[in-house]
Every structure is written in C-alpha cells, then in structure tokens.
Amino acid sequence: MTTPDPDRDNESPPAETGLIDAYGRTINYLRLSLTDRCNFRCVYCMPPEGAPYMPHKELPTYEELLRLCRIMSGLGIYRFKITGGEPLCRKGAVAFIRRLKRVPGVDRVTLTSNGTLLAPYVEELADIGVSGINFSLNSLDPEHYAAVSRTRAGPGPILPVMAAAAKAGITVKINVVPLRNYNDGDLPDLTRFALENGYHLRFIELMPVGLGSTCTGVPPHEICAAIERDFGPLSAVDDVAGNGPADYFRVPGYAGSVGFISAVSNMFCPRCNRMRLTSGGFLKSCLHRDVGVELKPLLRGGASDAAIIAALRKAVGEKPQAHTFGDIAPEKSGQRFLMHGIGG
Ligand code: SAM
Ligand code: SF4
C-alpha cells in the first residue's frame, strides 16, 4: 500500500480517466465565460461602441453548462473560474455558481470581475463557497480608471466590495493590466493599496489578442524596478494559492503579495493546465490559437456523455505546445479572439 503524499493535491487523476495532453500537461482547470456582455469598454478588450453581442439563445444554457462541468469534473477538471464579459451581466449567474459548486468533484470555484455589479452578492458568494474573486482594478486615479474602462465609473465603489469580500473570507486578488500612457504611473500606488489591505496584486502583461494588439503594455522588469524603488527588493515566494501562471513576490512586513502574469515575456506554456470555454460554447485549448472544439452543437444536439468526453479528449489531445503571440495574423482578430467572449 502506498502512503498518500501530503504535498500533492488532487491535480493528477488516474491516467485512464484524467485529461493529459500530448506534452504531458494535466488539464485540471476551466475558465468558463458566461457572457460576452460587459458594462465596461476597456481599451484592450472591447471596442468603444460595444461589440455585437451574441443573442441570448446562442449562449449555452445553464443546464447545458452544468452537464458539461459534471462531465469535465469526472475527467479531473476540478477548478473553475467564472468569467466573461462581466459575468454578473448574465441573469442567474450567482444561482448557476451555487449549482456548479455542488457538482461532485468540483473543488475550487473562483470569479473574475470588474466588481461593479458584485456588491449585493458578496455574502451569497461566500456562502456558496467561492474561494476567490479577482477584481480588475487598473488605477486608483478616477480619471485614469475611467480612461482605461471608457466609462464614467471611478474605482471608489469597488473598494468597499473588495473589503466586504475579504471580510467574508474570500481571497481578494487585484488584476492590473499595465498600459503605457494610461496607468503606467499608478502602479506603485496600486501596489501600496493592495499590500496595505492584504490583497494579492497581479500585473497581467498586455496580450496581443483582439484589441490588445492595438495598445502598448509595460514590460515587467520596468514595473518591478518601479516597485522596488518604493518598497525595496521583492522576494519570490510560492505560497500564494492560484490556478497557475503567476510568479509571486512578497514585500517584508505585508501579508499581501505582488504577482506577475507575463504571458509574452515569460512564456508559461510548459505549465499550462487550462482550457477555456467561450461564451458561445467553443472549447478553446489555447488562448492565441484557433484550436478547440465547438461543444454547443453537441450539448444541444442530444450527444451522449461518451461523445462529449471524446470531443474533450480530442481537444486536449490537440492542445498546442505553446501560444504564438509573435504571430499577429489578421484572422486572429475574429470572434474567437475577442477577450470579452473568451474570458481572459
Ligand atoms: N470583466 C471581468 C474582468 O475584467 O475581470 C472578466 C473578464 S476579462 C476578459 C478577464 C481578464 O482578462 C481581466 O483581468 C482583463 O484585464 C484581462 N484582459 C482582457 N484583455 C486582455 C489583454 N488583451 N491582455 C491582457 N489581459 C487582458
Ligand atoms: Fe469588460 Fe473585463 Fe473586458 Fe474590461 S476587461 S471590457 S471589464 S470584460
């Protein structure tokens, strides 16, 4: 009899059931986009005039999504990130999250959100057992915040929502996309805010996907230098719970942390553990490749569980080794490359 390894979590289901790709990576995490709708128009994500949204009837229904998640959890996918668009723009999102959390095998459900619609639901999300919320917060300066999100909104109303989430026991992470000429001067302030509140701050490197290719990011080494000027040397740690690609650092004296998700300058594809379900029901096996499988016709067309499992295994089997962010081909600006439909 073997003794369970206490340092090992349930990342590796038995080989005969789990999803392992052609490069030996275990797939255990799904980013699930509930909607392509959003109340923001972030410069790197949505056109200013809004996007032609998908008609409601074309979104997989909650029943279809729950069935899919049940099948996936049986294959070892046990972490789910609910995303969008703005996930709370879809009616019934919180009730869906409650049902998802109850699916056998589903262990960790988290949410990524701009935070604007969350206030009434924080207690309920904590009660459901949502373990973390990633809040997009690109600046504490109202003008800069409004310029990035292209709304009149300021960051003020979101800050108490973060505090309420933390108080309710939900891990709060703050996602910042550093952008030249928008928020590049605000990063030390955001760092101070996160650290002083015990939040985990993550700098997400701008990815040249969809409208991202029309903006200019800030290289991680420049951000690091700006933070170290104010806070002293950052020390790398590996004790911050997450779903994958962030490299975390701590500043002595603070409970929070600073993370870098640098998809372009520090390609983390060898560690990739995820698939993405777009709001239209396409299972995308790589953010920047047009590969995957249309699951909605199967879910809607009476396919058996076995047929869906076969489609999932095919998509995992064809998962590319790495993204190709260097290759900005025109066809990579189509529907399957719009971040508000993919979910980030
Ligand atoms: N509306 C929610 C939000 O903003 O958190 C969830 C959806 S949004 C598409 C998910 C994440 O993707 C956000 O952190 C957002 O900043 C990030 N994102 C969107 N487009 C991006 C891009 N081109 N490069 C890097 N991150 C991007
Ligand atoms: Fe909306 Fe999030 Fe895209 Fe901003 S990044 S437009 S908040 S989906």
mmCIF file of C-alpha atoms and ligand atoms in Angstrom:
data_model
loop_
_atom_site.group_PDB
_atom_site.id
_atom_site.type_symbol
_atom_site.label_atom_id
_atom_site.label_comp_id
_atom_site.label_asym_id
_atom_site.label_seq_id
_atom_site.Cartn_x
_atom_site.Cartn_y
_atom_site.Cartn_z
ATOM 1 C CA MET A 1 0.000 0.000 0.000
ATOM 2 C CA THR A 2 1.344 3.452 -0.817
ATOM 3 C CA THR A 3 1.193 6.321 1.622
ATOM 4 C CA PRO A 4 -0.512 9.454 0.241
ATOM 5 C CA ASP A 5 1.944 12.234 -0.457
ATOM 6 C CA PRO A 6 0.818 15.198 1.688
ATOM 7 C CA ASP A 7 2.468 17.685 -0.674
ATOM 8 C CA ARG A 8 0.456 16.522 -3.597
ATOM 9 C CA ASP A 9 -3.071 17.784 -4.185
ATOM 10 C CA ASN A 10 -5.554 16.088 -6.488
ATOM 11 C CA GLU A 11 -4.011 17.553 -9.632
ATOM 12 C CA SER A 12 -3.418 14.177 -11.224
ATOM 13 C CA PRO A 13 -6.445 11.970 -11.663
ATOM 14 C CA PRO A 14 -5.796 8.365 -12.663
ATOM 15 C CA ALA A 15 -4.185 8.261 -16.106
ATOM 16 C CA GLU A 16 -7.078 6.306 -17.592
ATOM 17 C CA THR A 17 -9.623 8.981 -16.627
ATOM 18 C CA GLY A 18 -7.682 12.254 -16.498
ATOM 19 C CA LEU A 19 -7.020 14.744 -19.248
ATOM 20 C CA ILE A 20 -3.342 14.759 -20.123
ATOM 21 C CA ASP A 21 -2.211 16.448 -23.293
ATOM 22 C CA ALA A 22 0.381 15.402 -25.833
ATOM 23 C CA TYR A 23 3.077 17.284 -23.890
ATOM 24 C CA GLY A 24 2.326 15.595 -20.564
ATOM 25 C CA ARG A 25 0.430 18.539 -19.080
ATOM 26 C CA THR A 26 -2.502 17.676 -16.818
ATOM 27 C CA ILE A 27 -5.576 19.747 -17.614
ATOM 28 C CA ASN A 28 -7.491 20.418 -14.410
ATOM 29 C CA TYR A 29 -8.754 23.986 -14.781
ATOM 30 C CA LEU A 30 -11.509 25.567 -16.880
ATOM 31 C CA ARG A 31 -12.079 29.263 -17.439
ATOM 32 C CA LEU A 32 -15.774 29.467 -18.166
ATOM 33 C CA SER A 33 -17.091 32.607 -19.854
ATOM 34 C CA LEU A 34 -20.764 33.095 -19.028
ATOM 35 C CA THR A 35 -21.391 36.009 -21.350
ATOM 36 C CA ASP A 36 -19.686 38.316 -23.818
ATOM 37 C CA ARG A 37 -21.596 41.311 -22.430
ATOM 38 C CA CYS A 38 -19.949 43.908 -20.269
ATOM 39 C CA ASN A 39 -20.718 47.297 -18.786
ATOM 40 C CA PHE A 40 -17.111 48.446 -19.404
ATOM 41 C CA ARG A 41 -15.267 49.071 -22.646
ATOM 42 C CA CYS A 42 -11.676 48.518 -21.576
ATOM 43 C CA VAL A 43 -9.319 49.787 -24.250
ATOM 44 C CA TYR A 44 -7.559 46.411 -24.570
ATOM 45 C CA CYS A 45 -10.718 44.317 -24.619
ATOM 46 C CA MET A 46 -13.846 45.946 -26.088
ATOM 47 C CA PRO A 47 -14.472 48.485 -28.856
ATOM 48 C CA PRO A 48 -15.686 51.875 -27.562
ATOM 49 C CA GLU A 49 -19.062 51.470 -29.250
ATOM 50 C CA GLY A 50 -19.503 47.999 -27.732
ATOM 51 C CA ALA A 51 -19.433 44.734 -29.602
ATOM 52 C CA PRO A 52 -22.165 42.911 -31.488
ATOM 53 C CA TYR A 53 -23.226 40.707 -28.607
ATOM 54 C CA MET A 54 -24.254 37.133 -29.071
ATOM 55 C CA PRO A 55 -28.040 36.668 -28.856
ATOM 56 C CA HIS A 56 -29.030 35.081 -25.517
ATOM 57 C CA LYS A 57 -30.341 31.953 -27.213
ATOM 58 C CA GLU A 58 -26.894 31.271 -28.628
ATOM 59 C CA LEU A 59 -25.256 31.100 -25.211
ATOM 60 C CA PRO A 60 -25.133 27.595 -23.772
ATOM 61 C CA THR A 61 -27.897 27.394 -21.171
ATOM 62 C CA TYR A 62 -27.054 26.905 -17.512
ATOM 63 C CA GLU A 63 -28.335 23.327 -17.746
ATOM 64 C CA GLU A 64 -26.019 22.664 -20.685
ATOM 65 C CA LEU A 65 -23.092 24.212 -18.831
ATOM 66 C CA LEU A 66 -23.767 22.207 -15.680
ATOM 67 C CA ARG A 67 -23.906 18.992 -17.633
ATOM 68 C CA LEU A 68 -20.613 19.851 -19.278
ATOM 69 C CA CYS A 69 -18.992 20.736 -15.955
ATOM 70 C CA ARG A 70 -20.238 17.455 -14.474
ATOM 71 C CA ILE A 71 -18.590 15.560 -17.320
ATOM 72 C CA MET A 72 -15.409 17.603 -17.005
ATOM 73 C CA SER A 73 -15.138 17.123 -13.256
ATOM 74 C CA GLY A 74 -15.304 13.374 -13.871
ATOM 75 C CA LEU A 75 -12.224 13.826 -16.042
ATOM 76 C CA GLY A 76 -10.252 15.674 -13.371
ATOM 77 C CA ILE A 77 -11.170 19.294 -14.065
ATOM 78 C CA TYR A 78 -11.891 20.483 -10.563
ATOM 79 C CA ARG A 79 -11.075 24.208 -10.655
ATOM 80 C CA PHE A 80 -13.422 26.599 -12.402
ATOM 81 C CA LYS A 81 -13.001 30.325 -12.975
ATOM 82 C CA ILE A 82 -16.232 32.112 -13.850
ATOM 83 C CA THR A 83 -15.520 34.932 -16.238
ATOM 84 C CA GLY A 84 -16.992 36.913 -19.138
ATOM 85 C CA GLY A 85 -17.539 39.721 -20.325
ATOM 86 C CA GLU A 86 -18.732 40.767 -16.941
ATOM 87 C CA PRO A 87 -20.103 37.503 -15.527
ATOM 88 C CA LEU A 88 -22.714 39.235 -13.404
ATOM 89 C CA CYS A 89 -24.215 40.762 -16.570
ATOM 90 C CA ARG A 90 -25.804 37.375 -17.182
ATOM 91 C CA LYS A 91 -29.035 36.914 -15.272
ATOM 92 C CA GLY A 92 -28.903 33.994 -12.868
ATOM 93 C CA ALA A 93 -25.097 33.895 -12.690
ATOM 94 C CA VAL A 94 -24.959 33.548 -8.909
ATOM 95 C CA ALA A 95 -27.545 30.757 -8.835
ATOM 96 C CA PHE A 96 -25.520 28.975 -11.524
ATOM 97 C CA ILE A 97 -22.344 29.320 -9.450
ATOM 98 C CA ARG A 98 -24.154 27.780 -6.473
ATOM 99 C CA ARG A 99 -25.153 24.766 -8.550
ATOM 100 C CA LEU A 100 -21.683 24.456 -10.071
ATOM 101 C CA LYS A 101 -20.072 24.419 -6.629
ATOM 102 C CA ARG A 102 -22.307 21.449 -5.733
ATOM 103 C CA VAL A 103 -21.247 19.339 -8.709
ATOM 104 C CA PRO A 104 -19.371 16.319 -7.368
ATOM 105 C CA GLY A 105 -15.638 16.703 -7.883
ATOM 106 C CA VAL A 106 -15.765 20.480 -8.267
ATOM 107 C CA ASP A 107 -13.378 21.769 -5.653
ATOM 108 C CA ARG A 108 -12.494 25.375 -6.311
ATOM 109 C CA VAL A 109 -14.754 27.957 -7.913
ATOM 110 C CA THR A 110 -13.470 31.495 -8.313
ATOM 111 C CA LEU A 111 -14.644 34.551 -10.174
ATOM 112 C CA THR A 112 -13.044 37.307 -12.186
ATOM 113 C CA SER A 113 -14.945 40.567 -12.327
ATOM 114 C CA ASN A 114 -14.693 44.309 -12.693
ATOM 115 C CA GLY A 115 -16.515 44.374 -9.364
ATOM 116 C CA THR A 116 -19.177 46.894 -10.351
ATOM 117 C CA LEU A 117 -22.165 44.538 -10.047
ATOM 118 C CA LEU A 118 -20.928 42.405 -7.169
ATOM 119 C CA ALA A 119 -21.951 44.395 -4.104
ATOM 120 C CA PRO A 120 -25.325 42.684 -3.497
ATOM 121 C CA TYR A 121 -23.870 39.193 -3.916
ATOM 122 C CA VAL A 122 -20.720 39.108 -1.794
ATOM 123 C CA GLU A 123 -22.302 37.348 1.202
ATOM 124 C CA GLU A 124 -24.065 34.869 -1.046
ATOM 125 C CA LEU A 125 -20.859 34.064 -2.934
ATOM 126 C CA ALA A 126 -19.087 33.455 0.364
ATOM 127 C CA ASP A 127 -21.944 31.219 1.480
ATOM 128 C CA ILE A 128 -21.704 29.244 -1.762
ATOM 129 C CA GLY A 129 -18.034 28.658 -1.059
ATOM 130 C CA VAL A 130 -16.478 30.793 -3.787
ATOM 131 C CA SER A 131 -12.889 30.871 -2.619
ATOM 132 C CA GLY A 132 -11.529 33.845 -4.538
ATOM 133 C CA ILE A 133 -12.508 36.876 -6.558
ATOM 134 C CA ASN A 134 -10.109 38.570 -8.945
ATOM 135 C CA PHE A 135 -11.073 42.207 -9.269
ATOM 136 C CA SER A 136 -9.918 44.153 -12.309
ATOM 137 C CA LEU A 137 -8.679 47.481 -10.981
ATOM 138 C CA ASN A 138 -6.430 49.339 -13.377
ATOM 139 C CA SER A 139 -5.929 52.535 -11.391
ATOM 140 C CA LEU A 140 -6.915 54.249 -8.175
ATOM 141 C CA ASP A 141 -6.942 57.553 -10.020
ATOM 142 C CA PRO A 142 -10.559 58.182 -11.135
ATOM 143 C CA GLU A 143 -9.547 59.813 -14.407
ATOM 144 C CA HIS A 144 -7.105 57.089 -15.368
ATOM 145 C CA TYR A 145 -9.549 54.388 -14.316
ATOM 146 C CA ALA A 146 -12.283 55.936 -16.465
ATOM 147 C CA ALA A 147 -9.896 56.319 -19.407
ATOM 148 C CA VAL A 148 -8.991 52.613 -19.384
ATOM 149 C CA SER A 149 -12.526 51.339 -18.831
ATOM 150 C CA ARG A 150 -14.079 54.001 -21.080
ATOM 151 C CA THR A 151 -16.892 54.580 -18.628
ATOM 152 C CA ARG A 152 -17.627 57.410 -16.242
ATOM 153 C CA ALA A 153 -17.137 54.986 -13.382
ATOM 154 C CA GLY A 154 -14.417 55.571 -10.838
ATOM 155 C CA PRO A 155 -12.773 52.927 -8.664
ATOM 156 C CA GLY A 156 -14.412 54.261 -5.468
ATOM 157 C CA PRO A 157 -17.483 51.983 -5.320
ATOM 158 C CA ILE A 158 -15.411 48.834 -5.893
ATOM 159 C CA LEU A 159 -13.098 49.270 -2.936
ATOM 160 C CA PRO A 160 -15.749 48.501 -0.268
ATOM 161 C CA VAL A 161 -16.806 45.456 -2.282
ATOM 162 C CA MET A 162 -13.251 44.131 -2.075
ATOM 163 C CA ALA A 163 -13.200 44.811 1.648
ATOM 164 C CA ALA A 164 -16.537 43.035 2.097
ATOM 165 C CA ALA A 165 -15.288 40.026 0.132
ATOM 166 C CA ALA A 166 -12.132 39.797 2.230
ATOM 167 C CA LYS A 167 -14.193 40.137 5.425
ATOM 168 C CA ALA A 168 -16.437 37.307 4.235
ATOM 169 C CA GLY A 169 -13.378 35.064 3.869
ATOM 170 C CA ILE A 170 -12.963 35.289 0.091
ATOM 171 C CA THR A 171 -9.395 35.694 -1.174
ATOM 172 C CA VAL A 172 -9.119 39.012 -2.980
ATOM 173 C CA LYS A 173 -6.792 39.399 -5.922
ATOM 174 C CA ILE A 174 -6.436 42.565 -7.949
ATOM 175 C CA ASN A 175 -5.708 42.305 -11.661
ATOM 176 C CA VAL A 176 -3.972 45.227 -13.324
ATOM 177 C CA VAL A 177 -3.090 45.421 -16.994
ATOM 178 C CA PRO A 178 -0.243 47.973 -17.123
ATOM 179 C CA LEU A 179 -0.648 50.208 -20.169
ATOM 180 C CA ARG A 180 1.668 52.868 -21.468
ATOM 181 C CA ASN A 181 0.159 56.367 -21.154
ATOM 182 C CA TYR A 182 -2.840 55.132 -19.170
ATOM 183 C CA ASN A 183 -1.826 53.726 -15.798
ATOM 184 C CA ASP A 184 1.951 53.249 -16.022
ATOM 185 C CA GLY A 185 2.486 55.941 -13.379
ATOM 186 C CA ASP A 186 -0.089 54.423 -10.998
ATOM 187 C CA LEU A 187 1.500 51.049 -10.333
ATOM 188 C CA PRO A 188 3.323 51.864 -7.066
ATOM 189 C CA ASP A 189 0.083 53.354 -5.646
ATOM 190 C CA LEU A 190 -1.845 50.237 -6.600
ATOM 191 C CA THR A 191 0.872 48.142 -5.003
ATOM 192 C CA ARG A 192 0.666 50.106 -1.751
ATOM 193 C CA PHE A 193 -3.119 49.825 -1.725
ATOM 194 C CA ALA A 194 -3.034 46.065 -2.255
ATOM 195 C CA LEU A 195 -0.284 45.398 0.249
ATOM 196 C CA GLU A 196 -1.800 47.575 2.954
ATOM 197 C CA ASN A 197 -5.100 45.744 2.614
ATOM 198 C CA GLY A 198 -3.626 42.252 2.485
ATOM 199 C CA TYR A 199 -4.697 41.684 -1.139
ATOM 200 C CA HIS A 200 -2.759 39.881 -3.844
ATOM 201 C CA LEU A 201 -1.913 42.180 -6.709
ATOM 202 C CA ARG A 202 -1.162 40.748 -10.145
ATOM 203 C CA PHE A 203 0.249 42.619 -13.074
ATOM 204 C CA ILE A 204 -1.123 40.991 -16.201
ATOM 205 C CA GLU A 205 1.075 41.646 -19.168
ATOM 206 C CA LEU A 206 -0.892 43.003 -22.102
ATOM 207 C CA MET A 207 -1.525 40.190 -24.565
ATOM 208 C CA PRO A 208 -1.788 40.902 -28.289
ATOM 209 C CA VAL A 209 -5.185 39.232 -28.534
ATOM 210 C CA GLY A 210 -8.108 41.097 -30.083
ATOM 211 C CA LEU A 211 -7.902 44.790 -29.164
ATOM 212 C CA GLY A 212 -4.858 44.071 -27.022
ATOM 213 C CA SER A 213 -2.780 44.328 -30.167
ATOM 214 C CA THR A 214 -3.804 47.996 -30.512
ATOM 215 C CA CYS A 215 -2.376 49.037 -27.115
ATOM 216 C CA THR A 216 1.123 49.244 -25.656
ATOM 217 C CA GLY A 217 1.977 47.379 -22.477
ATOM 218 C CA VAL A 218 4.694 47.984 -19.907
ATOM 219 C CA PRO A 219 7.491 45.417 -19.615
ATOM 220 C CA PRO A 220 7.503 43.523 -16.283
ATOM 221 C CA HIS A 221 11.114 44.492 -15.499
ATOM 222 C CA GLU A 222 10.101 48.164 -15.618
ATOM 223 C CA ILE A 223 7.208 47.537 -13.208
ATOM 224 C CA CYS A 224 9.445 45.555 -10.905
ATOM 225 C CA ALA A 225 12.014 48.363 -10.821
ATOM 226 C CA ALA A 226 9.328 50.978 -10.028
ATOM 227 C CA ILE A 227 8.001 48.890 -7.140
ATOM 228 C CA GLU A 228 11.438 48.091 -5.754
ATOM 229 C CA ARG A 229 12.255 51.821 -5.741
ATOM 230 C CA ASP A 230 9.386 52.352 -3.284
ATOM 231 C CA PHE A 231 9.339 49.080 -1.364
ATOM 232 C CA GLY A 232 12.823 47.602 -1.561
ATOM 233 C CA PRO A 233 13.757 44.225 -3.035
ATOM 234 C CA LEU A 234 10.934 41.795 -3.794
ATOM 235 C CA SER A 235 11.411 38.186 -2.702
ATOM 236 C CA ALA A 236 9.956 35.349 -4.763
ATOM 237 C CA VAL A 237 7.500 33.046 -2.950
ATOM 238 C CA ASP A 238 5.412 30.051 -3.928
ATOM 239 C CA ASP A 239 2.830 30.083 -1.151
ATOM 240 C CA VAL A 240 0.049 32.069 -2.842
ATOM 241 C CA ALA A 241 -2.832 29.841 -3.929
ATOM 242 C CA GLY A 242 -3.840 30.266 -7.549
ATOM 243 C CA ASN A 243 -4.629 28.427 -10.732
ATOM 244 C CA GLY A 244 -1.307 28.676 -12.410
ATOM 245 C CA PRO A 245 0.781 31.146 -14.222
ATOM 246 C CA ALA A 246 1.551 33.995 -11.796
ATOM 247 C CA ASP A 247 5.017 34.421 -10.299
ATOM 248 C CA TYR A 248 4.536 35.873 -6.817
ATOM 249 C CA PHE A 249 6.738 38.088 -4.666
ATOM 250 C CA ARG A 250 6.375 39.400 -1.141
ATOM 251 C CA VAL A 251 7.379 42.661 0.426
ATOM 252 C CA PRO A 252 8.622 42.264 4.008
ATOM 253 C CA GLY A 253 6.043 43.422 6.540
ATOM 254 C CA TYR A 254 2.951 42.887 4.376
ATOM 255 C CA ALA A 255 0.524 39.969 4.193
ATOM 256 C CA GLY A 256 -0.414 40.630 0.569
ATOM 257 C CA SER A 257 1.746 39.815 -2.420
ATOM 258 C CA VAL A 258 2.721 41.094 -5.836
ATOM 259 C CA GLY A 259 2.417 38.778 -8.829
ATOM 260 C CA PHE A 260 3.362 38.931 -12.461
ATOM 261 C CA ILE A 261 1.464 37.069 -15.168
ATOM 262 C CA SER A 262 3.777 37.618 -18.079
ATOM 263 C CA ALA A 263 2.404 35.544 -20.912
ATOM 264 C CA VAL A 264 4.532 37.236 -23.539
ATOM 265 C CA SER A 265 7.900 37.939 -21.938
ATOM 266 C CA ASN A 266 7.961 34.850 -19.707
ATOM 267 C CA MET A 267 6.090 32.212 -21.645
ATOM 268 C CA PHE A 268 4.488 29.877 -19.147
ATOM 269 C CA CYS A 269 3.012 27.424 -21.642
ATOM 270 C CA PRO A 270 5.012 24.472 -20.261
ATOM 271 C CA ARG A 271 2.985 24.916 -17.025
ATOM 272 C CA CYS A 272 -0.374 25.380 -18.779
ATOM 273 C CA ASN A 273 -3.177 23.458 -17.048
ATOM 274 C CA ARG A 274 -6.230 25.080 -18.588
ATOM 275 C CA MET A 275 -8.903 25.136 -21.236
ATOM 276 C CA ARG A 276 -11.302 27.990 -21.944
ATOM 277 C CA LEU A 277 -14.986 27.761 -22.721
ATOM 278 C CA THR A 278 -16.006 30.867 -24.655
ATOM 279 C CA SER A 279 -19.393 32.421 -24.040
ATOM 280 C CA GLY A 280 -20.535 30.842 -27.301
ATOM 281 C CA GLY A 281 -19.628 27.324 -26.184
ATOM 282 C CA PHE A 282 -16.359 26.846 -28.065
ATOM 283 C CA LEU A 283 -13.763 24.965 -26.031
ATOM 284 C CA LYS A 284 -10.547 26.804 -26.778
ATOM 285 C CA SER A 285 -7.430 24.881 -25.961
ATOM 286 C CA CYS A 286 -5.006 27.785 -26.364
ATOM 287 C CA LEU A 287 -5.691 31.486 -25.925
ATOM 288 C CA HIS A 288 -3.903 32.567 -29.051
ATOM 289 C CA ARG A 289 -4.547 29.674 -31.398
ATOM 290 C CA ASP A 290 -7.709 28.854 -33.286
ATOM 291 C CA VAL A 291 -7.863 25.339 -31.946
ATOM 292 C CA GLY A 292 -10.532 23.586 -29.966
ATOM 293 C CA VAL A 293 -13.958 22.121 -30.390
ATOM 294 C CA GLU A 294 -17.483 23.529 -30.734
ATOM 295 C CA LEU A 295 -19.284 21.955 -27.804
ATOM 296 C CA LYS A 296 -22.625 23.714 -28.098
ATOM 297 C CA PRO A 297 -23.868 21.636 -31.064
ATOM 298 C CA LEU A 298 -23.073 18.505 -29.072
ATOM 299 C CA LEU A 299 -24.724 19.769 -25.898
ATOM 300 C CA ARG A 300 -27.753 20.948 -27.845
ATOM 301 C CA GLY A 301 -27.932 18.119 -30.332
ATOM 302 C CA GLY A 302 -28.506 15.238 -27.926
ATOM 303 C CA ALA A 303 -24.925 13.923 -27.893
ATOM 304 C CA SER A 304 -24.200 11.225 -25.321
ATOM 305 C CA ASP A 305 -21.755 11.780 -22.457
ATOM 306 C CA ALA A 306 -19.382 9.417 -24.267
ATOM 307 C CA ALA A 307 -19.463 11.607 -27.388
ATOM 308 C CA ILE A 308 -18.774 14.723 -25.319
ATOM 309 C CA ILE A 309 -15.924 13.001 -23.498
ATOM 310 C CA ALA A 310 -14.470 12.003 -26.874
ATOM 311 C CA ALA A 311 -14.665 15.638 -28.032
ATOM 312 C CA LEU A 312 -12.981 16.837 -24.829
ATOM 313 C CA ARG A 313 -10.198 14.281 -25.196
ATOM 314 C CA LYS A 314 -9.716 15.294 -28.824
ATOM 315 C CA ALA A 315 -9.413 18.979 -27.867
ATOM 316 C CA VAL A 316 -6.926 18.170 -25.107
ATOM 317 C CA GLY A 317 -5.002 15.890 -27.452
ATOM 318 C CA GLU A 318 -4.705 18.717 -29.978
ATOM 319 C CA LYS A 319 -3.755 21.385 -27.433
ATOM 320 C CA PRO A 320 -0.763 23.205 -28.903
ATOM 321 C CA GLN A 321 2.555 23.185 -27.142
ATOM 322 C CA ALA A 322 2.653 26.979 -26.894
ATOM 323 C CA HIS A 323 0.977 30.204 -27.913
ATOM 324 C CA THR A 324 2.241 32.254 -30.847
ATOM 325 C CA PHE A 325 1.879 35.809 -29.603
ATOM 326 C CA GLY A 326 4.590 36.877 -32.046
ATOM 327 C CA ASP A 327 2.316 35.983 -34.936
ATOM 328 C CA ILE A 328 -0.393 38.651 -35.202
ATOM 329 C CA ALA A 329 -2.172 37.319 -38.262
ATOM 330 C CA PRO A 330 -5.323 39.190 -39.367
ATOM 331 C CA GLU A 331 -7.513 36.144 -38.855
ATOM 332 C CA LYS A 332 -6.579 36.293 -35.189
ATOM 333 C CA SER A 333 -8.848 39.229 -34.627
ATOM 334 C CA GLY A 334 -12.085 37.305 -35.299
ATOM 335 C CA GLN A 335 -14.824 36.249 -32.911
ATOM 336 C CA ARG A 336 -12.748 33.556 -31.235
ATOM 337 C CA PHE A 337 -10.089 36.128 -30.380
ATOM 338 C CA LEU A 338 -12.274 38.674 -28.633
ATOM 339 C CA MET A 339 -11.256 38.673 -24.976
ATOM 340 C CA HIS A 340 -14.684 39.615 -23.669
ATOM 341 C CA GLY A 341 -16.042 36.410 -25.203
ATOM 342 C CA ILE A 342 -13.084 34.220 -24.291
ATOM 343 C CA GLY A 343 -12.916 35.425 -20.705
ATOM 344 C CA GLY A 344 -9.220 36.283 -20.435
HETATM 345 N N1 SAM B 1 -14.830 41.569 -16.855
HETATM 346 C C1 SAM B 1 -14.046 40.768 -15.991
HETATM 347 C C2 SAM B 1 -12.744 41.452 -15.643
HETATM 348 O O1 SAM B 1 -12.406 42.464 -16.248
HETATM 349 O O2 SAM B 1 -12.060 40.944 -14.756
HETATM 350 C C3 SAM B 1 -13.766 39.370 -16.518
HETATM 351 C C4 SAM B 1 -13.459 39.203 -17.976
HETATM 352 S S1 SAM B 1 -11.913 39.913 -18.506
HETATM 353 C C5 SAM B 1 -11.898 39.434 -20.182
HETATM 354 C C6 SAM B 1 -10.744 38.811 -17.709
HETATM 355 C C7 SAM B 1 -9.357 39.352 -17.571
HETATM 356 O O3 SAM B 1 -8.779 39.469 -18.855
HETATM 357 C C8 SAM B 1 -9.239 40.737 -16.910
HETATM 358 O O4 SAM B 1 -8.302 40.693 -15.867
HETATM 359 C C9 SAM B 1 -8.754 41.606 -18.045
HETATM 360 O O5 SAM B 1 -7.987 42.684 -17.587
HETATM 361 C C10 SAM B 1 -7.956 40.613 -18.852
HETATM 362 N N2 SAM B 1 -7.697 41.009 -20.243
HETATM 363 C C11 SAM B 1 -8.601 41.323 -21.201
HETATM 364 N N3 SAM B 1 -7.976 41.600 -22.371
HETATM 365 C C12 SAM B 1 -6.646 41.463 -22.137
HETATM 366 C C13 SAM B 1 -5.461 41.605 -22.949
HETATM 367 N N4 SAM B 1 -5.530 41.931 -24.216
HETATM 368 N N5 SAM B 1 -4.265 41.384 -22.370
HETATM 369 C C14 SAM B 1 -4.187 41.023 -21.061
HETATM 370 N N6 SAM B 1 -5.252 40.856 -20.266
HETATM 371 C C15 SAM B 1 -6.460 41.077 -20.787
HETATM 372 FE FE1 SF4 B 2 -15.323 44.203 -19.559
HETATM 373 FE FE2 SF4 B 2 -13.439 42.821 -18.306
HETATM 374 FE FE3 SF4 B 2 -13.241 43.329 -20.941
HETATM 375 FE FE4 SF4 B 2 -12.974 45.324 -19.227
HETATM 376 S S1 SF4 B 2 -11.630 43.508 -19.394
HETATM 377 S S2 SF4 B 2 -14.250 45.346 -21.103
HETATM 378 S S3 SF4 B 2 -14.340 44.757 -17.620
HETATM 379 S S4 SF4 B 2 -14.742 42.056 -19.986
#
